[in-house]
Coordinates of C-alpha atoms in Angstrom, one line a residue:
Chain A
M1 CA -128.2 -143.5 -133.6
A2 CA -125.0 -144.5 -132.7
F3 CA -122.9 -145.5 -135.2
N4 CA -122.0 -149.2 -133.9
Q5 CA -125.9 -149.5 -134.2
L6 CA -126.0 -148.5 -137.6
V7 CA -123.4 -151.2 -138.5
R8 CA -125.3 -153.6 -136.9
K9 CA -128.7 -152.7 -138.7
Y10 CA -127.2 -152.6 -142.0
Q11 CA -124.2 -154.3 -142.3
Q12 CA -125.8 -157.7 -143.5
K13 CA -127.9 -155.6 -146.7
V14 CA -124.6 -153.8 -147.5
Y15 CA -122.3 -157.3 -147.1
W16 CA -124.9 -159.1 -149.7
H17 CA -126.0 -156.4 -152.0
I18 CA -121.7 -156.1 -152.6
R19 CA -120.8 -159.7 -152.7
K20 CA -124.1 -160.3 -155.3
M21 CA -121.6 -158.0 -157.2
V22 CA -118.1 -159.2 -156.7
I23 CA -118.6 -162.5 -155.7
D24 CA -115.6 -163.2 -153.9
H25 CA -116.5 -163.0 -149.6
D26 CA -112.6 -161.7 -148.7
D27 CA -113.2 -159.0 -151.6
T28 CA -116.8 -158.4 -150.5
D29 CA -115.8 -158.0 -146.4
D30 CA -113.0 -155.5 -147.7
L31 CA -115.6 -153.2 -149.7
T32 CA -117.9 -153.7 -146.8
Q33 CA -115.8 -152.7 -144.3
E34 CA -114.8 -149.7 -146.6
V35 CA -118.2 -148.6 -147.3
F36 CA -118.8 -148.3 -143.6
V37 CA -115.7 -146.1 -143.1
K38 CA -116.7 -143.7 -145.7
I39 CA -120.3 -143.4 -144.0
W40 CA -118.6 -143.1 -140.7
K41 CA -116.6 -139.9 -141.7
N42 CA -119.5 -138.8 -144.0
L43 CA -121.9 -139.1 -141.9
E44 CA -122.2 -135.6 -140.6
N45 CA -122.2 -134.8 -144.2
F46 CA -125.6 -136.8 -144.8
R47 CA -128.5 -134.9 -145.9
N48 CA -132.0 -135.6 -144.1
D49 CA -133.4 -134.9 -148.2
A50 CA -132.4 -138.7 -148.7
Q51 CA -133.3 -141.7 -146.6
L52 CA -130.3 -143.1 -144.8
Y53 CA -130.8 -146.7 -146.2
T54 CA -130.8 -144.8 -150.1
W55 CA -127.7 -143.1 -149.1
I56 CA -125.7 -146.2 -148.0
Y57 CA -126.7 -148.6 -150.9
R58 CA -125.7 -145.6 -152.9
I59 CA -122.0 -145.7 -151.4
A60 CA -122.4 -149.4 -151.9
T61 CA -123.0 -149.2 -155.2
N62 CA -120.5 -146.8 -156.5
E63 CA -117.9 -149.1 -154.4
C64 CA -118.9 -151.9 -156.0
L65 CA -118.8 -150.6 -159.0
S66 CA -115.4 -148.9 -158.4
F67 CA -113.8 -152.3 -157.7
L68 CA -115.1 -154.1 -160.2
S69 CA -113.7 -151.1 -163.3
S70 CA -110.3 -151.2 -161.3
K71 CA -110.2 -154.7 -160.8
K72 CA -110.6 -154.8 -165.1
R73 CA -108.0 -151.8 -165.6
K74 CA -105.5 -153.3 -162.7
F75 CA -105.1 -156.5 -164.7
F76 CA -105.2 -155.1 -168.0
L77 CA -108.0 -157.6 -168.5
P78 CA -111.0 -157.4 -170.7
L79 CA -114.7 -157.5 -169.5
N80 CA -115.1 -161.5 -170.6
D81 CA -111.8 -162.3 -168.6
V82 CA -113.2 -160.8 -165.2
T83 CA -116.4 -162.7 -166.1
A84 CA -114.4 -165.8 -166.6
E85 CA -112.7 -165.1 -163.6
L86 CA -115.9 -165.0 -161.4
M87 CA -117.7 -167.7 -163.0
E88 CA -114.9 -169.9 -162.2
K89 CA -115.2 -168.5 -158.4
I90 CA -119.0 -169.9 -158.9
E91 CA -117.5 -173.1 -159.7
S92 CA -115.0 -173.8 -157.3
S93 CA -115.0 -171.5 -154.6
P94 CA -116.4 -173.6 -151.0
D95 CA -118.1 -170.3 -150.3
I96 CA -120.9 -171.0 -152.7
A97 CA -123.6 -173.8 -152.9
G98 CA -126.2 -174.8 -154.7
D99 CA -127.7 -176.6 -157.4
E100 CA -127.3 -177.0 -160.9
V101 CA -130.3 -174.8 -161.9
Q102 CA -128.8 -172.4 -159.1
L103 CA -125.5 -172.3 -160.2
K104 CA -126.1 -172.1 -164.1
L105 CA -128.5 -168.6 -163.0
Q106 CA -125.4 -167.3 -161.1
K107 CA -123.4 -167.9 -164.4
A108 CA -126.2 -166.2 -166.7
I109 CA -126.2 -162.9 -164.3
L110 CA -122.2 -162.7 -164.6
K111 CA -122.9 -162.6 -168.4
L112 CA -124.8 -159.2 -167.6
P113 CA -122.8 -155.6 -167.8
D114 CA -122.2 -154.8 -164.5
K115 CA -124.9 -151.8 -163.9
Q116 CA -127.4 -154.6 -165.5
R117 CA -126.7 -156.9 -163.2
L118 CA -126.9 -154.4 -160.5
V119 CA -130.3 -153.2 -161.8
F120 CA -131.2 -157.6 -161.9
N121 CA -130.2 -158.4 -158.6
M122 CA -131.8 -155.3 -156.3
K123 CA -135.0 -156.1 -157.9
Y124 CA -135.1 -160.0 -158.7
F125 CA -133.1 -161.0 -155.0
D126 CA -133.9 -157.7 -152.9
E127 CA -137.0 -157.3 -154.7
M128 CA -136.9 -153.5 -154.4
K129 CA -139.4 -150.9 -155.7
Y130 CA -138.4 -149.5 -159.1
E131 CA -138.4 -145.9 -157.1
E132 CA -136.3 -147.1 -154.6
M133 CA -133.5 -148.5 -157.5
S134 CA -134.2 -145.1 -159.6
E135 CA -132.7 -142.8 -156.1
I136 CA -130.2 -145.1 -155.6
L137 CA -128.9 -145.5 -158.9
G138 CA -129.9 -142.2 -160.3
T139 CA -131.6 -143.4 -163.3
S140 CA -135.0 -143.4 -164.5
V141 CA -137.5 -145.7 -163.5
G142 CA -138.5 -146.4 -167.2
A143 CA -135.1 -147.0 -167.7
L144 CA -134.8 -149.2 -165.2
K145 CA -137.5 -151.2 -166.2
A146 CA -136.5 -151.6 -169.7
S147 CA -133.1 -153.0 -168.1
Y148 CA -134.7 -155.3 -165.9
H149 CA -136.8 -156.6 -168.7
I150 CA -133.9 -156.9 -170.9
A151 CA -131.6 -158.3 -168.2
V152 CA -134.5 -161.3 -167.5
K153 CA -134.8 -162.3 -171.5
K154 CA -131.0 -162.7 -171.5
I155 CA -131.3 -164.8 -168.5
E156 CA -133.4 -166.9 -170.0
E157 CA -131.5 -167.3 -173.0
Y158 CA -128.5 -168.4 -171.6
L159 CA -130.5 -170.7 -169.2
K160 CA -131.6 -172.6 -172.9
Q161 CA -128.1 -172.9 -173.7
D162 CA -126.9 -176.5 -172.9
Chain B
M1 CA -137.9 -179.8 -166.1
M2 CA -135.7 -179.6 -168.6
M3 CA -133.3 -176.3 -168.6
K4 CA -134.3 -175.7 -172.2
D5 CA -138.3 -174.7 -171.1
M6 CA -137.5 -173.3 -168.2
K7 CA -138.1 -169.2 -167.3
L8 CA -136.6 -167.2 -164.6
S9 CA -140.2 -167.5 -162.5
D10 CA -139.6 -171.3 -162.4
I11 CA -136.3 -171.4 -160.3
P12 CA -136.9 -171.0 -156.9
K13 CA -134.8 -167.9 -155.3
R14 CA -131.8 -168.6 -153.0
N15 CA -128.9 -167.3 -151.5
V16 CA -126.2 -169.5 -152.7
H17 CA -123.2 -167.6 -151.4
Q18 CA -122.3 -168.6 -147.6
V19 CA -120.4 -166.5 -145.0
P20 CA -117.9 -167.9 -142.4
E21 CA -119.3 -168.6 -139.3
K22 CA -119.9 -165.8 -136.8
Y23 CA -119.1 -163.4 -139.4
F24 CA -121.9 -160.7 -139.1
D25 CA -121.4 -161.1 -135.0
R26 CA -117.6 -159.9 -136.1
L27 CA -118.2 -157.8 -138.6
P28 CA -118.8 -154.6 -136.4
M29 CA -116.1 -155.0 -134.4
Q30 CA -113.7 -155.2 -137.3
I31 CA -115.3 -152.0 -138.8
M32 CA -115.0 -149.9 -135.2
E33 CA -111.3 -150.8 -135.6
R34 CA -110.6 -149.7 -139.1
T35 CA -112.8 -146.4 -138.5
A36 CA -110.2 -146.1 -135.2
A37 CA -107.6 -146.7 -137.5
R38 CA -107.9 -143.9 -140.2
E39 CA -109.0 -141.5 -136.9
Q40 CA -105.4 -142.1 -135.9
V41 CA -104.1 -141.4 -139.1
T42 CA -106.1 -138.5 -139.9
A43 CA -104.9 -136.7 -136.2
A44 CA -101.3 -138.0 -137.1
R45 CA -101.9 -135.9 -140.7
S46 CA -103.2 -132.8 -138.9
T47 CA -99.9 -131.5 -137.6
P48 CA -99.5 -127.9 -137.7
W49 CA -98.4 -127.2 -141.8
W50 CA -95.4 -125.5 -141.1
Q51 CA -93.9 -128.6 -139.7
P52 CA -93.2 -130.3 -143.3
V53 CA -92.6 -126.9 -144.4
R54 CA -89.5 -126.5 -142.4
Y55 CA -87.5 -129.2 -144.1
A56 CA -88.2 -127.6 -147.5
I57 CA -86.5 -124.1 -146.3
A58 CA -83.1 -125.1 -146.8
P59 CA -83.7 -126.0 -150.4
L60 CA -85.9 -123.8 -151.3
I61 CA -83.5 -121.1 -150.2
L62 CA -80.6 -122.6 -152.5
L63 CA -83.1 -122.4 -155.5
L64 CA -83.9 -119.0 -154.9
L65 CA -80.0 -118.3 -154.9
F66 CA -79.3 -120.6 -158.0
V67 CA -82.7 -118.6 -159.6
G68 CA -81.1 -114.9 -158.5
V69 CA -77.7 -115.7 -159.8
Y70 CA -78.7 -117.2 -162.8
F71 CA -80.9 -114.1 -164.0
F72 CA -78.2 -111.6 -162.7
S73 CA -75.7 -113.4 -165.1
M74 CA -78.4 -113.2 -167.8
Q75 CA -79.0 -109.6 -167.4
Q76 CA -75.4 -108.9 -167.3
E77 CA -75.0 -110.7 -170.8
Q78 CA -78.1 -109.0 -172.1
Q79 CA -76.4 -105.6 -171.1
V80 CA -73.3 -106.2 -173.5
L81 CA -75.3 -106.2 -176.8
P82 CA -73.5 -106.5 -180.0
V83 CA -73.7 -103.2 -181.9
N84 CA -74.8 -102.7 -185.7
I85 CA -71.6 -101.4 -187.3
A86 CA -73.8 -100.2 -189.9
S87 CA -75.9 -98.0 -188.4
L88 CA -72.7 -96.1 -186.6
T89 CA -71.0 -93.0 -188.7
N90 CA -67.4 -93.1 -189.5
D91 CA -66.7 -90.5 -187.3
E92 CA -67.5 -92.6 -184.4
I93 CA -65.5 -95.8 -185.8
M94 CA -62.7 -93.4 -186.0
N95 CA -63.1 -92.5 -182.6
Y96 CA -63.7 -96.2 -181.2
L97 CA -60.0 -96.7 -182.9
N98 CA -58.0 -94.0 -181.5
T99 CA -59.5 -95.1 -178.4
Y100 CA -59.5 -98.4 -178.1
A101 CA -57.4 -99.9 -181.2
Q102 CA -53.7 -98.7 -179.9
V103 CA -54.3 -101.0 -176.9
E104 CA -55.1 -104.2 -178.5
T105 CA -52.4 -103.8 -181.2
A106 CA -49.8 -103.0 -178.9
D107 CA -48.7 -106.6 -178.5
F108 CA -47.6 -106.7 -182.2
E109 CA -45.8 -103.4 -181.9
E110 CA -42.0 -103.9 -182.6
Y111 CA -40.0 -102.9 -179.3
S112 CA -38.3 -100.1 -179.9
V113 CA -34.8 -100.2 -178.1
A114 CA -34.4 -96.6 -178.4
D115 CA -37.5 -95.5 -176.8
Q116 CA -36.8 -97.8 -173.7
E117 CA -35.0 -97.3 -170.1
L118 CA -33.2 -100.7 -170.3
T119 CA -30.9 -101.9 -167.7
A120 CA -27.3 -102.6 -168.1
E121 CA -28.2 -105.6 -167.1
F122 CA -30.5 -106.5 -169.3
L123 CA -28.6 -105.1 -172.3
N124 CA -24.9 -107.1 -171.0
V125 CA -26.5 -110.7 -171.8
S126 CA -24.2 -113.1 -173.3
A127 CA -25.6 -115.0 -175.9
T128 CA -24.8 -118.3 -173.8
T129 CA -26.9 -117.0 -171.0
A130 CA -29.6 -116.5 -172.9
E131 CA -29.3 -119.9 -174.4
E132 CA -29.5 -121.4 -170.8
E133 CA -32.4 -118.9 -169.8
L134 CA -34.1 -120.1 -173.1
E135 CA -33.5 -124.0 -172.2
Y136 CA -34.5 -123.1 -168.2
Y137 CA -38.1 -122.1 -169.5
R138 CA -38.3 -124.2 -172.3
I139 CA -39.1 -121.4 -174.8
N140 CA -37.7 -123.7 -177.3
D141 CA -39.9 -126.3 -177.2
I142 CA -43.1 -124.1 -177.4
D143 CA -45.2 -124.5 -180.8
Y144 CA -46.1 -121.5 -182.1

């Protein structure tokens, strides 16, 4: 498959996977491009024992987590301040549209730790199988199920709050 | 439904995030441009290894020269090691003094006029001339 075709096939999956994690469109745009540059540079090292989309998702996931942790380091901000910044974007960004319940759900998701948020997004929004998630995240299926279960509980608790 | 009774399964799944119009039409082109730019950077970086090295040769030679001089002087200093006087025999000390002590004390020896072949010009100097000479060299000003 030519690289241009690969980009067209996977661009939306990569973009939305990143967008749900970093919220801001400009950051997502930059990270998405960076993910594809990394794919382009490492395509010849890609081993066929992993599925292409699993490999691409793994690169995108690592890029997201690195970005979020560097953001916390760069601004010397504790975890809550980065979360507060992202929540502010949810409320004020013109690129986000939803009713009260939807926005509250987004804020509840933002309250989760980064890795748990990843698990929740992949299961809830992308409806991925635990086995696929396990390959991408390098975590056991049992741990992923537990993580998702806890995430749902936390979100429902948040939704009950005024 | 009140939010207090709400479960996650009650909320319809919706993507609340939006992208600028035709964003996904433009994105592949932007990615291709970025990869092309990286390719150029990679090509620029793959210049022969000796290209940057040649700029470092002159300072490297200077550095080696300084290091060489430094170690040479260190070796010279190490060769003049202090001798432990307690370990020397009396004969060795006497031999040393006989050989070198005269030279060191020569400056303090009284100048024996009888032993020297002094010129008449030196001996016939008047007191006034000697005074002028001393004044000229400001010998009187030197504080010993």
